[in-house]
CSV table of C-alpha atoms in Angstrom, one decimal:
chain,number,residue,atom,x,y,z
A,1,MET,CA,88.3,49.8,128.4
A,2,ALA,CA,90.8,47.1,127.8
A,3,THR,CA,88.4,45.3,125.4
A,4,LEU,CA,87.8,48.5,123.6
A,5,ILE,CA,91.5,49.0,123.0
A,6,GLY,CA,91.8,45.3,122.1
A,7,ARG,CA,89.1,45.6,119.6
A,8,SER,CA,90.4,48.7,117.9
A,9,LEU,CA,93.8,47.1,117.8
A,10,ALA,CA,92.3,44.0,116.1
A,11,GLY,CA,90.6,46.3,113.7
A,12,ALA,CA,93.7,48.4,113.0
A,13,SER,CA,95.7,45.3,112.5
A,14,LEU,CA,93.2,43.9,110.0
A,15,ILE,CA,93.4,47.1,108.0
A,16,VAL,CA,97.2,46.9,108.1
A,17,VAL,CA,97.0,43.3,106.9
A,18,LEU,CA,94.7,44.4,104.0
A,19,LEU,CA,97.0,47.2,103.0
A,20,VAL,CA,100.0,44.8,103.0
A,21,ALA,CA,98.0,42.3,101.0
A,22,TRP,CA,97.2,45.1,98.5
A,23,GLN,CA,100.8,45.9,98.2
A,24,GLY,CA,101.8,42.2,97.9
A,25,LEU,CA,99.2,41.4,95.3
A,26,ALA,CA,100.2,44.4,93.2
A,27,LEU,CA,103.9,43.5,93.3
A,28,SER,CA,103.3,39.8,92.8
A,29,GLY,CA,102.7,40.3,89.1
A,30,ARG,CA,99.5,38.4,89.2
A,31,VAL,CA,97.6,41.6,88.3
A,32,THR,CA,98.8,44.4,86.1
A,33,PRO,CA,99.7,47.7,87.7
A,34,PHE,CA,96.9,49.1,85.6
A,35,MET,CA,94.3,47.0,87.4
A,36,LEU,CA,95.8,47.5,90.8
A,37,PRO,CA,98.7,49.9,91.2
A,38,PRO,CA,100.9,49.3,94.3
A,39,LEU,CA,99.8,51.0,97.5
A,40,THR,CA,103.2,52.8,97.8
A,41,ALA,CA,102.8,54.2,94.3
A,42,VAL,CA,99.3,55.5,95.2
A,43,LEU,CA,100.5,57.0,98.4
A,44,GLU,CA,103.4,58.6,96.6
A,45,ARG,CA,100.9,60.1,94.2
A,46,ILE,CA,98.8,61.5,97.0
A,47,ALA,CA,101.9,63.0,98.6
A,48,ARG,CA,102.9,64.6,95.4
A,49,ASP,CA,99.4,66.1,94.8
A,50,ALA,CA,99.4,67.3,98.4
A,51,ALA,CA,102.8,68.9,98.0
A,52,SER,CA,101.9,70.6,94.8
A,53,GLY,CA,98.7,72.0,96.2
A,54,GLU,CA,96.6,70.1,93.7
A,55,LEU,CA,95.0,68.0,96.4
A,56,ALA,CA,94.0,71.0,98.5
A,57,LEU,CA,92.4,72.5,95.4
A,58,GLN,CA,90.4,69.4,94.5
A,59,LEU,CA,89.5,68.6,98.1
A,60,GLY,CA,88.5,72.2,98.8
A,61,ALA,CA,86.1,72.4,95.8
A,62,THR,CA,84.4,69.1,96.7
A,63,LEU,CA,84.1,69.9,100.4
A,64,TYR,CA,82.8,73.4,99.6
A,65,ARG,CA,80.0,72.0,97.4
A,66,ALA,CA,79.1,69.1,99.6
A,67,LEU,CA,79.1,71.1,102.8
A,68,ALA,CA,77.4,74.2,101.3
A,69,GLY,CA,74.6,71.9,100.0
A,70,PHE,CA,74.5,70.0,103.3
A,71,ALA,CA,74.2,73.3,105.3
A,72,VAL,CA,71.3,74.6,103.1
A,73,ALA,CA,69.6,71.2,103.3
A,74,SER,CA,70.0,71.1,107.0
A,75,VAL,CA,68.7,74.5,107.8
A,76,GLY,CA,66.0,74.3,105.1
A,77,GLY,CA,65.0,70.8,106.1
A,78,VAL,CA,64.7,71.6,109.8
A,79,ALA,CA,62.8,74.8,109.2
A,80,LEU,CA,60.4,73.3,106.7
A,81,GLY,CA,60.1,70.1,108.8
A,82,LEU,CA,59.0,72.2,111.9
A,83,LEU,CA,56.6,74.2,109.8
A,84,VAL,CA,55.1,71.0,108.3
A,85,ALA,CA,54.7,69.5,111.7
A,86,ARG,CA,53.1,72.6,113.0
A,87,PHE,CA,50.6,73.5,110.2
A,88,ALA,CA,48.2,71.0,108.8
A,89,ALA,CA,47.8,72.8,105.4
A,90,LEU,CA,51.5,72.5,104.8
A,91,ARG,CA,51.4,68.8,105.9
A,92,TRP,CA,48.7,68.2,103.3
A,93,PHE,CA,50.8,69.8,100.6
A,94,PHE,CA,54.2,68.3,101.4
A,95,ASP,CA,53.1,64.8,102.6
A,96,PRO,CA,52.6,63.3,99.1
A,97,ILE,CA,55.7,65.1,97.7
A,98,ILE,CA,57.9,63.7,100.5
A,99,SER,CA,56.5,60.2,100.2
A,100,VAL,CA,57.0,60.1,96.5
A,101,GLY,CA,60.2,62.2,96.4
A,102,PHE,CA,62.1,60.4,99.2
A,103,PRO,CA,62.4,57.0,97.6
A,104,MET,CA,63.1,58.4,94.1
A,105,PRO,CA,66.6,58.2,92.7
A,106,LYS,CA,66.9,62.0,92.5
A,107,ILE,CA,70.3,61.8,91.0
A,108,ALA,CA,68.5,61.1,87.7
A,109,PHE,CA,67.5,64.7,87.7
A,110,LEU,CA,71.2,65.8,87.5
A,111,PRO,CA,71.2,66.4,83.7
A,112,ILE,CA,68.1,68.6,84.2
A,113,VAL,CA,69.7,70.6,87.0
A,114,VAL,CA,72.8,71.0,84.9
A,115,LEU,CA,70.7,72.2,82.0
A,116,TRP,CA,69.1,74.8,84.3
A,117,LEU,CA,72.1,75.9,86.4
A,118,GLY,CA,75.1,75.2,84.2
A,119,PHE,CA,78.2,73.2,84.9
A,120,HIS,CA,79.6,75.2,87.8
A,121,ASP,CA,79.1,75.1,91.5
A,122,ALA,CA,75.5,76.0,91.5
A,123,SER,CA,74.2,72.9,89.8
A,124,LYS,CA,76.2,70.6,92.1
A,125,ILE,CA,75.1,72.4,95.2
A,126,ALA,CA,71.5,72.3,94.1
A,127,MET,CA,71.7,68.6,93.4
A,128,VAL,CA,73.2,68.0,96.9
A,129,ILE,CA,70.4,70.0,98.5
A,130,VAL,CA,67.7,68.1,96.6
A,131,ASP,CA,69.1,64.8,97.7
A,132,ALA,CA,70.2,65.7,101.3
A,133,ILE,CA,67.0,67.6,102.3
A,134,PHE,CA,64.7,64.5,102.4
A,135,PRO,CA,66.2,62.6,105.3
A,136,VAL,CA,66.5,65.9,107.3
A,137,LEU,CA,62.9,66.8,106.5
A,138,THR,CA,61.4,63.4,107.4
A,139,ALA,CA,63.4,63.1,110.6
A,140,THR,CA,62.5,66.6,111.7
A,141,ILE,CA,58.8,65.9,111.1
A,142,ALA,CA,58.9,62.6,112.8
A,143,GLY,CA,60.8,64.0,115.8
A,144,ALA,CA,58.6,67.1,116.2
A,145,GLN,CA,55.4,65.0,116.0
A,146,ALA,CA,56.7,62.6,118.6
A,147,VAL,CA,57.1,65.3,121.2
A,148,PRO,CA,54.9,64.4,124.2
A,149,ARG,CA,51.7,66.5,124.1
A,150,GLU,CA,51.9,67.0,127.9
A,151,LEU,CA,55.2,68.9,127.6
A,152,LEU,CA,53.7,71.3,125.2
A,153,TRP,CA,50.6,71.7,127.3
A,154,SER,CA,52.6,72.4,130.4
A,155,ALA,CA,54.7,75.0,128.7
A,156,LYS,CA,51.5,76.6,127.3
A,157,SER,CA,49.8,76.6,130.7
A,158,MET,CA,52.8,78.2,132.2
A,159,GLY,CA,52.4,81.1,129.8
A,160,ALA,CA,54.8,80.2,127.0
A,161,SER,CA,53.9,81.7,123.6
A,162,ASP,CA,53.5,79.4,120.6
A,163,ARG,CA,56.9,80.4,119.3
A,164,GLN,CA,58.6,80.0,122.7
A,165,ALA,CA,57.1,76.6,123.1
A,166,TRP,CA,58.4,75.5,119.7
A,167,ARG,CA,61.8,76.8,120.3
A,168,GLU,CA,62.2,75.7,123.9
A,169,ILE,CA,60.3,72.4,123.9
A,170,VAL,CA,59.8,70.9,120.5
A,171,LEU,CA,63.2,71.7,119.0
A,172,PRO,CA,65.2,70.2,121.9
A,173,ALA,CA,62.8,67.2,122.2
A,174,ALA,CA,63.1,66.5,118.4
A,175,LEU,CA,66.9,67.0,118.5
A,176,PRO,CA,68.0,63.3,118.7
A,177,GLU,CA,65.9,62.3,115.6
A,178,LEU,CA,66.8,65.5,113.8
A,179,LEU,CA,70.5,64.7,114.3
A,180,THR,CA,69.9,61.2,113.0
A,181,GLY,CA,68.5,62.8,109.9
A,182,LEU,CA,71.6,65.0,109.5
A,183,GLN,CA,73.8,61.9,110.0
A,184,VAL,CA,72.0,60.2,107.1
A,185,ALA,CA,72.1,63.3,105.0
A,186,LEU,CA,75.9,64.0,105.3
A,187,PRO,CA,77.2,60.9,103.4
A,188,ILE,CA,74.4,61.4,100.9
A,189,ALA,CA,75.7,65.0,100.3
A,190,LEU,CA,79.2,63.7,99.7
A,191,ILE,CA,78.0,60.9,97.4
A,192,VAL,CA,75.9,63.2,95.3
A,193,CYS,CA,78.5,65.9,95.1
A,194,ILE,CA,81.1,63.4,93.8
A,195,VAL,CA,78.7,61.9,91.2
A,196,ALA,CA,77.8,65.4,90.0
A,197,GLU,CA,81.5,66.2,89.7
A,198,MET,CA,82.1,63.0,87.8
A,199,MET,CA,79.4,63.8,85.4
A,200,THR,CA,80.3,67.4,84.7
A,201,GLY,CA,84.1,67.1,85.1
A,202,GLY,CA,86.3,70.0,86.1
A,203,VAL,CA,87.8,70.8,89.5
A,204,GLY,CA,86.9,68.5,92.5
A,205,LEU,CA,87.7,65.0,93.6
A,206,GLY,CA,85.1,63.4,91.4
A,207,GLY,CA,86.2,65.4,88.3
A,208,ALA,CA,89.8,64.5,89.0
A,209,MET,CA,88.9,60.9,89.3
A,210,ILE,CA,87.0,60.7,86.1
A,211,LYS,CA,89.7,62.5,84.2
A,212,ALA,CA,92.2,60.0,85.6
A,213,MET,CA,90.0,57.2,84.4
A,214,ARG,CA,89.7,58.7,80.9
A,215,PHE,CA,93.5,58.9,80.6
A,216,ALA,CA,93.7,55.3,81.9
A,217,ASP,CA,95.8,56.7,84.8
A,218,SER,CA,94.9,54.1,87.4
A,219,ARG,CA,97.2,55.5,90.1
A,220,GLY,CA,95.1,58.7,89.9
A,221,VAL,CA,91.9,56.8,90.2
A,222,PHE,CA,93.1,54.8,93.2
A,223,ALA,CA,94.6,58.0,94.8
A,224,ALA,CA,91.2,59.6,94.5
A,225,ILE,CA,89.4,56.6,96.0
A,226,VAL,CA,91.7,56.6,99.1
A,227,GLU,CA,91.2,60.4,99.5
A,228,ILE,CA,87.4,60.1,99.1
A,229,ALA,CA,87.2,57.2,101.6
A,230,LEU,CA,89.2,59.2,104.1
A,231,VAL,CA,87.1,62.3,103.7
A,232,GLY,CA,83.9,60.3,104.1
A,233,TYR,CA,85.3,58.6,107.2
A,234,VAL,CA,86.4,61.8,108.8
A,235,LEU,CA,83.1,63.6,108.1
A,236,VAL,CA,81.1,60.8,109.5
A,237,LYS,CA,83.2,60.6,112.7
A,238,LEU,CA,83.0,64.4,113.1
A,239,MET,CA,79.2,64.2,112.8
A,240,GLY,CA,79.1,61.5,115.4
A,241,ALA,CA,81.3,63.6,117.8
A,242,ALA,CA,79.0,66.6,117.2
A,243,ARG,CA,76.0,64.5,118.1
A,244,ARG,CA,77.6,63.3,121.4
A,245,ARG,CA,78.4,66.9,122.2
A,246,LEU,CA,75.0,68.3,121.4
A,247,LEU,CA,73.1,65.5,123.2
A,248,ILE,CA,75.2,65.5,126.3
A,249,TRP,CA,72.1,66.3,128.4
A,250,HIS,CA,70.2,63.4,126.8
A,251,PRO,CA,69.8,59.9,128.3
A,252,GLU,CA,71.4,58.4,125.2
A,253,ALA,CA,74.8,60.0,126.1
A,254,GLN,CA,74.8,58.2,129.5
A,255,ARG,CA,74.6,54.8,127.8
B,1,MET,CA,39.8,56.1,95.1
B,2,SER,CA,38.7,59.6,96.0
B,3,ALA,CA,40.7,59.4,99.2
B,4,ALA,CA,43.8,58.6,97.2
B,5,LEU,CA,42.9,61.5,94.8
B,6,GLY,CA,42.7,63.9,97.8
B,7,ARG,CA,45.9,62.7,99.2
B,8,TYR,CA,47.8,63.1,95.9
B,9,LEU,CA,46.1,66.3,94.9
B,10,PRO,CA,49.2,68.4,95.6
B,11,LEU,CA,51.2,66.3,93.1
B,12,LEU,CA,48.5,66.9,90.5
B,13,LEU,CA,48.6,70.6,91.3
B,14,LEU,CA,52.4,70.6,90.7
B,15,ALA,CA,51.9,68.8,87.4
B,16,LEU,CA,49.3,71.3,86.3
B,17,THR,CA,51.6,74.2,87.3
B,18,TRP,CA,54.4,72.6,85.3
B,19,GLU,CA,52.1,72.4,82.2
B,20,ALA,CA,50.8,75.9,82.6
B,21,VAL,CA,54.2,77.5,83.1
B,22,ALA,CA,55.6,75.8,80.0
B,23,ARG,CA,52.5,76.4,77.9
B,24,LEU,CA,52.3,80.1,78.8
B,25,GLY,CA,55.9,80.5,77.8
B,26,LEU,CA,57.0,81.7,81.2
B,27,VAL,CA,60.2,79.7,80.8
B,28,SER,CA,61.9,78.5,77.6
B,29,SER,CA,60.7,75.2,76.3
B,30,LEU,CA,64.4,74.2,76.2
B,31,ALA,CA,64.6,74.5,79.9
B,32,LEU,CA,61.2,73.0,80.7
B,33,PRO,CA,59.3,71.2,78.0
B,34,ALA,CA,55.6,71.0,78.7
B,35,LEU,CA,54.4,67.9,80.6
B,36,SER,CA,52.2,66.9,77.7
B,37,ASP,CA,55.1,67.0,75.3
B,38,VAL,CA,57.1,64.9,77.7
B,39,ALA,CA,54.3,62.4,77.9
B,40,ALA,CA,54.2,62.3,74.1
B,41,ALA,CA,57.9,61.7,73.9
B,42,TRP,CA,57.6,59.0,76.5
B,43,TRP,CA,55.0,57.2,74.4
B,44,GLN,CA,57.2,57.4,71.3
B,45,LEU,CA,60.2,56.0,73.2
B,46,LEU,CA,58.0,53.2,74.5
B,47,ALA,CA,56.6,52.5,71.0
B,48,SER,CA,60.0,52.4,69.4
B,49,GLY,CA,61.1,49.8,72.0
B,50,GLU,CA,64.1,52.0,73.0
B,51,LEU,CA,62.8,52.4,76.5
B,52,LEU,CA,62.1,48.7,77.0
B,53,THR,CA,65.5,47.5,75.8
B,54,ASN,CA,67.4,50.1,77.8
B,55,GLY,CA,65.2,49.6,80.8
B,56,ALA,CA,65.7,45.8,80.6
B,57,ALA,CA,69.5,46.4,80.5
B,58,SER,CA,69.3,48.6,83.6
B,59,LEU,CA,67.0,46.3,85.5
B,60,TYR,CA,69.2,43.3,84.8
B,61,ARG,CA,72.2,45.1,86.2
B,62,ALA,CA,70.4,46.3,89.3
B,63,GLY,CA,68.8,42.9,89.9
B,64,ALA,CA,72.0,40.9,89.5
B,65,GLY,CA,74.0,43.3,91.7
B,66,LEU,CA,71.3,43.3,94.3
B,67,ALA,CA,70.9,39.6,94.4
B,68,LEU,CA,74.6,39.2,95.0
B,69,ALA,CA,74.6,42.0,97.6
B,70,ILE,CA,71.6,40.5,99.5
B,71,SER,CA,72.8,36.9,99.6
B,72,ILE,CA,76.5,37.6,100.4
B,73,GLY,CA,75.8,40.7,102.5
B,74,GLY,CA,73.1,38.9,104.5
B,75,ALA,CA,75.2,35.8,105.1
B,76,VAL,CA,78.2,37.9,106.3
B,77,GLY,CA,76.1,39.9,108.6
B,78,ILE,CA,74.5,36.9,110.3
B,79,LEU,CA,77.8,35.1,110.6
B,80,MET,CA,79.3,38.2,112.1
B,81,ALA,CA,76.8,38.0,114.9
B,82,TRP,CA,77.1,34.2,115.2
B,83,TRP,CA,80.8,33.7,115.2
B,84,ARG,CA,82.9,36.1,117.2
B,85,PRO,CA,86.2,35.9,115.4
B,86,LEU,CA,84.6,37.1,112.2
B,87,LEU,CA,83.1,40.1,114.0
B,88,VAL,CA,86.6,41.0,115.4
B,89,VAL,CA,88.2,41.1,112.0
B,90,ALA,CA,85.3,42.2,109.8
B,91,GLY,CA,83.6,44.7,112.2
B,92,PRO,CA,86.2,47.5,112.0
B,93,LEU,CA,86.4,47.0,108.2
B,94,VAL,CA,82.7,47.5,107.9
B,95,GLU,CA,82.9,50.5,110.0
B,96,LEU,CA,85.6,52.0,107.9
B,97,LEU,CA,84.0,51.2,104.6
B,98,TYR,CA,80.4,52.1,105.5
B,99,PRO,CA,80.8,55.9,105.3
B,100,MET,CA,82.8,55.7,102.1
B,101,PRO,CA,80.9,57.3,99.2
B,102,LYS,CA,80.3,54.3,97.0
B,103,SER,CA,80.1,56.3,93.9
B,104,ALA,CA,83.8,56.6,94.1
B,105,LEU,CA,84.0,53.0,93.0
B,106,ILE,CA,82.4,53.9,89.6
B,107,PRO,CA,85.8,54.6,87.8
B,108,VAL,CA,87.5,51.5,89.4
B,109,THR,CA,84.8,49.1,88.4
B,110,ALA,CA,85.0,50.5,84.9
B,111,LEU,CA,88.8,50.1,84.9
B,112,TRP,CA,88.5,46.5,86.0
B,113,LEU,CA,85.5,45.3,84.0
B,114,GLY,CA,85.0,47.8,81.2
B,115,PHE,CA,81.9,49.7,80.2
B,116,GLY,CA,79.5,46.8,80.1
B,117,ASP,CA,77.2,45.0,82.5
B,118,GLY,CA,80.0,43.5,84.7
B,119,SER,CA,81.2,46.8,86.0
B,120,LYS,CA,77.7,47.9,87.0
B,121,ILE,CA,76.9,44.6,88.7
B,122,LEU,CA,80.1,44.7,90.6
B,123,LEU,CA,79.5,48.3,91.6
B,124,ILE,CA,76.0,47.6,92.8
B,125,PHE,CA,77.1,44.5,94.7
B,126,LEU,CA,79.9,46.4,96.5
B,127,GLY,CA,77.8,49.5,97.1
B,128,CYS,CA,74.7,47.7,98.4
B,129,MET,CA,76.3,44.9,100.4
B,130,LEU,CA,77.0,46.9,103.6
B,131,PRO,CA,73.4,48.1,104.4
B,132,VAL,CA,72.3,44.5,104.2
B,133,THR,CA,75.3,43.2,106.2
B,134,ILE,CA,74.6,45.8,109.0
B,135,GLY,CA,70.9,45.1,109.0
B,136,ALA,CA,71.5,41.3,109.3
B,137,PHE,CA,74.2,41.8,112.0
B,138,ASN,CA,72.0,44.1,114.1
B,139,GLY,CA,69.0,41.8,113.7
B,140,ALA,CA,70.9,38.6,114.4
B,141,ARG,CA,72.6,40.1,117.4
B,142,GLY,CA,69.3,41.1,118.8
B,143,THR,CA,68.0,37.6,118.8
B,144,ASP,CA,66.3,36.8,122.1
B,145,GLN,CA,68.6,34.7,124.2
B,146,ALA,CA,65.6,32.8,125.7
B,147,LEU,CA,64.6,31.7,122.3
B,148,LEU,CA,68.1,30.4,121.6
B,149,TRP,CA,68.2,28.5,124.9
B,150,SER,CA,64.8,26.9,124.3
B,151,ALA,CA,65.7,25.8,120.8
B,152,ARG,CA,68.9,24.3,122.1
B,153,SER,CA,67.3,22.6,125.0
B,154,MET,CA,64.7,21.1,122.7
B,155,GLY,CA,67.5,19.5,120.8
B,156,ALA,CA,68.1,21.8,117.9
B,157,GLY,CA,71.6,21.7,116.5
B,158,ARG,CA,73.8,24.8,116.1
B,159,LEU,CA,73.0,25.1,112.4
B,160,GLY,CA,69.3,24.3,113.1
B,161,THR,CA,69.1,27.2,115.6
B,162,LEU,CA,70.8,29.5,113.1
B,163,TRP,CA,68.3,28.8,110.4
B,164,ASP,CA,65.1,28.4,112.5
B,165,VAL,CA,65.7,31.0,115.2
B,166,VAL,CA,68.3,33.5,114.3
B,167,VAL,CA,67.4,34.1,110.7
B,168,PRO,CA,63.7,34.6,111.3
B,169,SER,CA,64.2,36.9,114.2
B,170,ALA,CA,66.7,39.0,112.2
B,171,LEU,CA,64.4,39.2,109.3
B,172,PRO,CA,62.8,42.6,110.0
B,173,GLU,CA,66.2,44.3,110.2
B,174,ILE,CA,67.5,42.3,107.2
B,175,LEU,CA,64.4,43.4,105.2
B,176,ASN,CA,65.0,47.0,106.2
B,177,GLY,CA,68.6,46.8,105.2
B,178,ILE,CA,67.5,45.5,101.8
B,179,ARG,CA,65.2,48.4,101.5
B,180,SER,CA,68.0,50.9,101.7
B,181,ALA,CA,70.0,48.7,99.4
B,182,ILE,CA,67.3,48.9,96.7
B,183,ALA,CA,67.2,52.7,97.0
B,184,LEU,CA,71.0,52.8,96.8
B,185,SER,CA,71.1,50.5,93.8
B,186,PHE,CA,69.1,52.9,91.7
B,187,VAL,CA,71.3,55.8,92.6
B,188,LEU,CA,74.5,53.8,91.8
B,189,LEU,CA,73.0,52.4,88.6
B,190,VAL,CA,71.9,55.7,87.2
B,191,SER,CA,75.1,57.4,88.2
B,192,ALA,CA,77.3,54.7,86.6
B,193,GLU,CA,75.2,54.6,83.5
B,194,LEU,CA,75.3,58.4,83.2
B,195,ILE,CA,79.1,58.4,83.5
B,196,VAL,CA,80.3,55.2,81.8
B,197,ALA,CA,77.9,53.1,79.7
B,198,ARG,CA,76.8,52.3,76.2
B,199,ASP,CA,73.2,51.4,77.1
B,200,GLY,CA,70.7,51.6,79.9
B,201,LEU,CA,68.3,54.2,81.2
B,202,GLY,CA,71.1,56.4,82.6
B,203,TYR,CA,72.9,56.3,79.3
B,204,MET,CA,69.7,57.3,77.5
B,205,ILE,CA,69.3,60.4,79.8
B,206,GLY,CA,72.9,61.5,79.1
B,207,PHE,CA,72.6,60.7,75.4
B,208,LEU,CA,69.3,62.5,74.8
B,209,GLY,CA,70.4,65.5,76.9
B,210,ALA,CA,73.6,65.8,74.9
B,211,GLY,CA,71.6,65.7,71.7
B,212,GLY,CA,69.3,68.5,73.0
B,213,VAL,CA,66.1,66.3,72.8
B,214,TYR,CA,64.9,67.6,76.2
B,215,ASP,CA,61.3,66.4,76.2
B,216,ALA,CA,62.6,62.8,75.7
B,217,MET,CA,65.3,63.3,78.3
B,218,PHE,CA,62.7,64.5,80.8
B,219,ALA,CA,60.6,61.5,79.9
B,220,VAL,CA,63.4,59.1,80.7
B,221,VAL,CA,64.3,61.0,83.9
B,222,LEU,CA,60.7,60.7,85.1
B,223,THR,CA,60.7,57.0,84.2
B,224,VAL,CA,63.7,56.3,86.3
B,225,ALA,CA,62.4,58.3,89.2
B,226,LEU,CA,59.0,56.6,89.1
B,227,LEU,CA,60.6,53.2,88.7
B,228,GLY,CA,62.6,53.9,91.9
B,229,PHE,CA,59.5,55.0,93.7
B,230,ALA,CA,57.5,52.0,92.5
B,231,ALA,CA,60.2,49.5,93.4
B,232,ASP,CA,60.2,51.0,97.0
B,233,ARG,CA,56.4,50.8,97.3
B,234,CYS,CA,56.2,47.2,96.0
B,235,TYR,CA,59.0,46.2,98.2
B,236,ARG,CA,57.4,47.8,101.3
B,237,ARG,CA,54.2,46.0,100.6
B,238,ALA,CA,55.9,42.7,100.1
B,239,MET,CA,57.9,43.3,103.3
B,240,ASN,CA,54.8,44.0,105.4
B,241,ARG,CA,53.3,40.8,104.0
B,242,VAL,CA,56.4,38.7,104.9
B,243,LEU,CA,56.4,40.1,108.4
B,244,LEU,CA,52.7,39.5,109.0
B,245,TRP,CA,53.5,36.7,111.5
B,246,ARG,CA,55.3,39.2,113.7
B,247,LEU,CA,52.1,41.0,114.9
């Protein structure tokens, strides 16, 4: 415990040192405020946007798109993954699509998705789904296929129906891997959402950032970076906490 | 050959459906140009040399950024496992920066280095470094203690053990980290080129799309997607060859 506190103290102090160095470098006059605005100015800007409600608006739009896409990708990815693991015909169909689609830089399809669905929420959410579904899908399939056969056989021999066996045995047994897939998908959802917003502009953290860049408003750009970094950090931490909660029965929680 | 055909038959079916849907006029050719038109446009772009010059610009950026990310990221990761003080200071920083959506750096790198090669190389370097660092760190930390002791007892120096024992045993995880870095580099490159660039494949996509030349735009999109896929496949094959000694 003491080392844990010591370590997080060391980590926190490094971050403080870096922030102080940022401020010092910005004020030293070695770089222009355009290249690196002082930290205090950036924080002031964030506070001003927070007070005026601007921040809530931008943040809300980004979170809504990223999380809506992530939710659809999660539910769809898990459902499709279980079906693919269960039915050989589906496996035949989706296997090549997944193995070609997963390593592709799907963000390149963004202009096509915008062409089809317009500049509003729908195209961004669709892009998030397309990108975030692959890790969920592959993790679910791998998890479901790794379930020990004996577990399924025992459940069947004790009279469980096919559906019961999948809900009561396969889903829980695949849960750790499934959650790993979700943990990979969540940051992807945020990244893709922000890129989509940058490209199409408008409301949202990515749009606000690109607008600030076009107006050479570097305080706005740095304020958006700090906000986006914090959002990413909080989301990843929340996901980790959710994993610990959901897997409390699993041996990994005891470690 | 026929096994591969059977395996990829679903993709062929999708391609045929695409062609049929477009040819039968079920959707507007503005929304979905026929696959054969896309192929023709692709050939034209290739013949005019546009695809090659822009592709070369993109690959140069991705290659330079990745080379920096791999050499510096890998070294930092191994040193973090090797030298405790570095872990204490850099560990929390890595943990803090890892979940940060790297695409947020696109405007900053453009502010710093302009719209040319420099900003993309910096972006790819910054964005792809952490997966390599984390892979190298996990791999190096997992080095078998017995191997280290044997090397030391047989007279290897500190640096000698680092190079001959730690690096090879960390190699599988380093290579896996590099694999995620390659995938990430394509994403960052295309995003950055779509948003702020004057050449490159991503720029071509945006430019052709804005001009309404959709069959050519589809052609470049598919080129980028296939390049990303091919890079991953080639890398995986090379990785398996490098790791042959590991049984």
